[in-house]
Amino acid sequence: MSYYVTTPIYYVNGEPHLGHVYTTVAADVLARHMRQRGEEVFFLTGTDEHGEPVAQAAEREGVTPRELADRHAARFKEVAARVGATNDFFIRTSDPEHEAVVAEIATRLKRNGHVYEGTYEGWYCPRCADFKTDAELVNENECPIHQITLEREKEDNWFFRLSAFQEPLEQLYAERPGWVLPANRYNEALSFIQGGLNDLSLSRARLRWGVPVPWDPEQVVYVWIDALLNYLSALSYARDGEDLTAGFWPPTVHLIAKDILKFHAVIWPAMLMAAELELPERLFIHGYLLMDDHKMSKSLGNVLDPFRVMDLYGTDALRYYLLREVAFGQDGSISPEGFENRYTTELANEYGNLASRTLAMVARYRDGVVPEADPPAELVDEFEGLVETVCQRLDRVEVSGALDDIWTRVRCLNRFVQDHEPWKLAKDPERAGELDQVLFGAVEGLRVVSVLLHPYLPSTADRLLAALGAEDLSLDGARLGAVGGGARIGELGQLFPKVEAPEPSPA
Ligand SMILES: [Zn+2]
């Protein structure tokens, strides 16, 4: 089976921020999990580089758009690496191979009779690189996203006959109710379609920084058509001398934020239908993380800057918090105080302590060797069906829901150790068998949750599994008792050390 997951390509004309980190981390969790399942995975992220805003910014700086894009793309690439993303490729829409695919698909749309010449007039937001309908405007003529005053613009363009796809799109939505998740976004996209579709300008006349329209090089392909095609073009040149399209198309899931729903849920499937290409299996739309800046923390101040969090607490802690605090798919608040709470109570006290305590007891009571025993029945019950549940949830992109299921078991293991008091059992030689079983159960439970947590906390889980002498990450092994006793426990150190508030830097 193949699994193809994408993030949106990030527009280079800005700083990488929490929103980019959020989507990339979620996509990475899915990619890592699917690899653990033995799937062939292709995980794509990258940068969107064409369009007026980049050309304007380059002009202001006195550099070429390509030079500006090079500089900015490098930063987004760094951020992907920094958050631990295991993307298989990083696409840039200024790659010549991508541009060739855009030209090819545009030509195909025209050949298939879906393109015509016309005049467009509308409210144009240069920062969205998109025209706005009257209904979308706020304060008479402002962009609803950028709150800048828009001008009425008019030009001769090539048009994509989007209106012709209203019925096919309605049919798609009727046949595949799970194709856009969560359901409220499905409803939103469907009602947009049902409201009637206007044809879409496929080209722009005044712009130079883009892919020339193959049959009319005075125009460039509209930046959104160019951008959406990254999902297709990447497969054709991500690996030297190999075309991955047959193996990975169509995408399994596109992860996006709600501001680009219309492009992905309406325009993209229509374009693919027009080009006679298979549609993605699913779109998943995540919500916004809203900063609650009243909840300060000593180490982080009043804004949760993802880069500062990673500097002070490590990448895993950030990954965990983002997917734990707000249910993936919904809007929700995050805060520095909330981060510190989760770090201390969950990562350090619940998971970190469970690990250090379990390893210490094996070292002290069994000379550092995991005893042989049967898994305790109560833990077997608690862990029954866990792998299946996690897999089902991640199939539905319930990234936070799966984490919640795993964390319930972390807590249950803490309770298990607390209830059985191995430190008391150790004092009574008659109860050595019982102690063996409790220690074995705790180690096995810890191993299983760590395998399942690996996509969320990759370096932590790797360290812990190495210390347990059981480094296999495959989900087949994520069952209690899949690994027997006999392993020698290694050194672990503190997984989630206490972080002191740094000295304020001199102003
Ligand atoms: Zn705008």
mmCIF file of N, CA and C and ligand atoms in Angstrom, residues 125 127-128 132 143 145-146, ligand 1:
data_model
loop_
_atom_site.group_PDB
_atom_site.id
_atom_site.type_symbol
_atom_site.label_atom_id
_atom_site.label_comp_id
_atom_site.label_asym_id
_atom_site.label_seq_id
_atom_site.Cartn_x
_atom_site.Cartn_y
_atom_site.Cartn_z
ATOM 1 N N CYS A 125 -6.879 41.150 -4.441
ATOM 2 C CA CYS A 125 -5.972 41.316 -3.296
ATOM 3 C C CYS A 125 -4.598 40.784 -3.700
ATOM 4 N N ARG A 127 -2.041 40.428 -1.951
ATOM 5 C CA ARG A 127 -1.405 39.560 -0.951
ATOM 6 C C ARG A 127 -1.997 38.161 -0.978
ATOM 7 N N CYS A 128 -3.275 38.058 -1.330
ATOM 8 C CA CYS A 128 -3.870 36.732 -1.543
ATOM 9 C C CYS A 128 -3.539 36.214 -2.940
ATOM 10 N N LYS A 132 -11.488 38.745 -5.141
ATOM 11 C CA LYS A 132 -12.503 38.479 -4.119
ATOM 12 C C LYS A 132 -13.875 38.784 -4.701
ATOM 13 N N CYS A 143 -9.930 43.223 1.879
ATOM 14 C CA CYS A 143 -9.704 41.775 1.900
ATOM 15 C C CYS A 143 -10.052 41.241 3.291
ATOM 16 N N ILE A 145 -9.029 38.684 4.744
ATOM 17 C CA ILE A 145 -7.874 38.089 5.417
ATOM 18 C C ILE A 145 -6.840 39.145 5.772
ATOM 19 N N HIS A 146 -6.581 40.043 4.838
ATOM 20 C CA HIS A 146 -5.488 41.001 5.043
ATOM 21 C C HIS A 146 -5.940 42.387 5.487
HETATM 22 ZN ZN ZN B 1 -5.881 39.199 0.977
#
